[in-house]
Amino acid sequence: GKDIVTFKEMDLKSSVLAKILQDKYKVNLETAVGVYMDRSVNSAVALLAVLKAGGVYVPIERHSPDEMIAEMLTEVCPAVVISTEQEKMISKNQLRLSLSDLGEDATYKKRNTIENTSIIMYTSGSTGKPKGVKHKQLQVINRLNYMWEVYPFNKSDVVSQRTMVNYMPSMWEFLGGLLRGRKTVIISDEIVKDPYKLAQVVQECKVTYLTIV
């Protein structure tokens, strides 16, 4: 099935979640917040909410080994981990995200600056122990501005989000189109792994931006 949300709904839901993060979990500048869920509308809302709350977005790839996840959580000590299901391997605070049950109080406080850390993204660990890499908000903005300048959008462009969350191109895919008012299609791992299904979705959704890693 397809979950379809408008820009207005996305903005409202992420603002409400940002308010919850600030009030209930005391998320402030440089506060790490883990996001552990399949790529979906939920994960896009969670990403925006963490950034709005002034926290540090820590994406946790669902298919990572339990040992790697445990090491990440030990290192970054997130104030909360946002998920869509109760996860046994996560002993820290968990916030189960249900977009229909969020409420409507969207009065979060804007606290972050471009010099604050906005993301901690872990390497795959293919050459040894996974390492957490900090990215300031300024670095993310620079990347987006570069892509917008080099690959400008047309009015009819449709962006796809297909890259795993622990790879930096996923940030461009999540934010590049949304922040420029372009439709973004989040393609599930199941479809991404099947070339025929992927080609079908790209054709049906009239995708014009596809990142290949």
Coordinates of C-alpha atoms in Angstrom, one line a residue:
G1 CA 0.0 0.0 0.0
K2 CA 0.9 3.6 -0.4
D3 CA 1.1 6.3 2.3
I4 CA 0.5 9.7 0.8
V5 CA 0.9 12.9 2.7
T6 CA 0.9 16.5 1.7
F7 CA 3.6 19.1 2.5
K8 CA 1.2 20.7 5.0
E9 CA 0.7 17.3 6.8
M10 CA 4.4 16.5 6.8
D11 CA 5.2 19.9 8.3
L12 CA 2.5 19.6 11.0
K13 CA 3.3 16.0 12.0
S14 CA 7.1 16.8 12.2
S15 CA 6.4 19.9 14.3
V16 CA 4.2 18.0 16.7
L17 CA 6.8 15.3 17.1
A18 CA 9.5 18.0 17.6
K19 CA 7.4 19.4 20.4
I20 CA 7.1 15.9 22.0
L21 CA 10.9 15.4 21.7
Q22 CA 11.6 18.7 23.5
D23 CA 9.0 18.4 26.2
K24 CA 9.0 14.7 27.1
Y25 CA 12.6 13.7 26.2
K26 CA 14.3 17.0 26.8
V27 CA 15.9 17.1 23.4
N28 CA 18.0 20.2 23.0
L29 CA 21.1 21.3 21.1
E30 CA 23.5 18.4 20.6
T31 CA 21.1 15.9 22.0
A32 CA 21.3 12.6 20.0
V33 CA 18.0 11.0 18.9
G34 CA 18.1 7.6 17.3
V35 CA 15.7 6.7 14.4
Y36 CA 15.3 3.0 14.0
M37 CA 12.6 2.0 11.4
D38 CA 12.1 1.1 7.8
R39 CA 12.4 3.9 5.3
S40 CA 8.9 5.4 5.0
V41 CA 6.8 8.5 5.6
N42 CA 7.4 7.8 9.3
S43 CA 11.1 8.0 8.9
A44 CA 10.9 11.2 6.9
V45 CA 8.7 12.8 9.7
A46 CA 11.1 11.6 12.3
L47 CA 14.1 13.1 10.5
L48 CA 12.4 16.5 10.2
A49 CA 11.2 16.4 13.8
V50 CA 14.7 15.7 15.2
L51 CA 16.2 18.6 13.2
K52 CA 13.4 21.0 14.1
A53 CA 13.8 20.1 17.8
G54 CA 17.5 21.0 17.5
G55 CA 18.6 17.5 18.2
V56 CA 21.2 15.3 16.4
Y57 CA 19.7 12.8 13.9
V58 CA 21.2 9.3 14.3
P59 CA 19.9 6.9 11.7
I60 CA 20.1 3.3 12.6
E61 CA 19.9 0.9 9.7
R62 CA 17.4 -1.8 10.5
H63 CA 19.5 -4.5 8.9
S64 CA 22.6 -3.8 10.9
P65 CA 24.0 -6.5 13.2
D66 CA 22.7 -6.3 16.8
E67 CA 26.3 -5.9 18.0
M68 CA 26.8 -2.8 15.8
I69 CA 23.5 -1.3 16.9
A70 CA 24.5 -1.9 20.6
E71 CA 27.9 -0.1 20.1
M72 CA 26.2 2.8 18.3
L73 CA 23.7 3.3 21.2
T74 CA 26.5 3.0 23.8
E75 CA 28.6 5.7 22.0
V76 CA 26.0 8.3 21.2
C77 CA 23.7 7.7 24.3
P78 CA 20.5 8.9 22.5
A79 CA 17.9 10.6 24.7
V80 CA 15.3 8.5 22.9
V81 CA 15.1 6.1 19.9
I82 CA 12.1 6.6 17.6
S83 CA 10.7 3.4 16.2
T84 CA 7.4 2.1 14.8
E85 CA 7.6 -1.2 16.9
Q86 CA 8.8 -2.1 20.3
E87 CA 12.4 -3.2 19.7
K88 CA 13.9 -5.7 22.3
M89 CA 17.5 -4.9 21.5
I90 CA 17.1 -1.2 22.3
S91 CA 17.2 -0.8 26.1
K92 CA 17.1 3.0 26.0
N93 CA 13.9 5.1 25.9
Q94 CA 11.8 4.3 22.9
L95 CA 9.2 6.4 21.3
R96 CA 6.8 4.4 19.1
L97 CA 5.7 6.7 16.3
S98 CA 2.1 6.5 15.1
L99 CA 1.3 9.5 12.9
S100 CA -2.4 9.2 13.6
D101 CA -1.9 9.5 17.4
L102 CA 0.5 12.4 17.6
G103 CA -1.9 15.1 18.5
E104 CA -1.9 18.7 17.2
D105 CA 0.4 20.8 19.5
A106 CA 3.1 22.0 17.1
T107 CA 4.5 24.8 19.2
Y108 CA 8.1 23.5 19.3
K109 CA 11.0 25.9 20.2
K110 CA 13.5 26.7 17.4
R111 CA 16.9 26.4 18.9
N112 CA 19.4 25.1 16.4
T113 CA 22.0 27.0 14.4
I114 CA 24.1 26.1 11.4
E115 CA 27.1 25.5 13.6
N116 CA 25.4 22.8 15.7
T117 CA 25.8 19.1 14.9
S118 CA 22.7 17.9 13.0
I119 CA 23.6 14.3 12.1
I120 CA 25.8 11.5 13.3
M121 CA 26.1 8.9 10.6
Y122 CA 28.0 5.6 11.1
T123 CA 30.2 4.0 8.5
S124 CA 29.4 0.4 7.5
G125 CA 32.3 -1.0 9.3
S126 CA 33.5 -2.9 6.2
T127 CA 37.1 -2.0 6.9
G128 CA 36.9 -2.5 10.7
K129 CA 34.9 -1.0 13.5
P130 CA 32.0 1.3 12.4
K131 CA 32.8 5.0 13.1
G132 CA 30.4 7.7 13.9
V133 CA 30.9 10.8 11.7
K134 CA 29.4 14.2 12.9
H135 CA 28.0 16.6 10.4
K136 CA 27.1 20.2 11.2
Q137 CA 23.9 21.7 9.9
L138 CA 26.1 24.0 7.7
Q139 CA 27.6 21.0 6.0
V140 CA 24.2 19.5 5.2
I141 CA 23.0 22.9 3.9
N142 CA 26.1 23.3 1.7
R143 CA 25.5 19.8 0.2
L144 CA 21.9 20.7 -0.6
N145 CA 22.8 24.1 -2.1
Y146 CA 25.4 22.4 -4.3
M147 CA 23.0 19.8 -5.6
W148 CA 20.2 22.4 -6.2
E149 CA 22.7 24.5 -8.2
V150 CA 24.3 21.7 -10.2
Y151 CA 21.1 19.7 -10.7
P152 CA 18.3 22.3 -10.6
F153 CA 14.7 21.0 -10.4
N154 CA 12.0 21.5 -13.0
K155 CA 8.4 22.0 -11.9
S156 CA 7.5 18.4 -12.9
D157 CA 10.4 16.7 -11.3
V158 CA 9.8 13.8 -8.9
V159 CA 12.6 12.7 -6.5
S160 CA 13.0 9.1 -5.3
Q161 CA 14.4 8.0 -1.9
R162 CA 16.0 4.6 -2.2
T163 CA 19.3 4.8 -0.4
M164 CA 19.8 3.2 3.0
V165 CA 19.7 5.7 5.9
N166 CA 23.3 5.1 7.0
Y167 CA 24.6 6.5 3.7
M168 CA 24.9 10.3 3.2
P169 CA 23.0 10.4 -0.2
S170 CA 19.9 9.5 1.8
M171 CA 19.9 13.0 3.2
W172 CA 19.8 14.5 -0.2
E173 CA 17.0 12.1 -1.2
F174 CA 14.9 12.9 1.9
L175 CA 15.5 16.7 2.0
G176 CA 16.5 17.8 -1.5
G177 CA 13.0 17.5 -3.0
L178 CA 10.9 18.3 0.1
L179 CA 12.7 21.5 0.8
R180 CA 12.1 22.6 -2.8
G181 CA 8.4 21.6 -3.0
R182 CA 9.0 18.6 -5.1
K183 CA 7.2 15.3 -4.7
T184 CA 9.3 12.6 -3.1
V185 CA 8.7 8.9 -3.5
I186 CA 10.2 6.7 -0.8
I187 CA 10.9 3.3 -2.3
S188 CA 11.0 0.3 0.1
D189 CA 14.0 -2.0 0.4
E190 CA 11.9 -4.9 -0.9
I191 CA 11.3 -3.0 -4.2
V192 CA 14.8 -1.6 -4.4
K193 CA 16.3 -5.1 -4.4
D194 CA 14.1 -6.2 -7.3
P195 CA 15.1 -4.5 -10.6
Y196 CA 11.8 -5.2 -12.3
K197 CA 9.7 -3.8 -9.4
L198 CA 12.0 -0.8 -9.1
A199 CA 11.7 0.0 -12.8
Q200 CA 7.9 -0.3 -12.4
V201 CA 7.7 2.2 -9.5
V202 CA 10.0 4.6 -11.3
Q203 CA 7.8 4.5 -14.4
E204 CA 4.5 4.6 -12.5
C205 CA 5.5 7.5 -10.2
K206 CA 7.3 9.3 -13.1
V207 CA 10.5 9.6 -11.1
T208 CA 13.1 11.9 -12.6
Y209 CA 15.7 11.8 -9.9
L210 CA 17.2 8.5 -8.9
T211 CA 20.5 8.2 -6.9
I212 CA 22.6 5.1 -7.5
V213 CA 25.2 4.3 -4.9

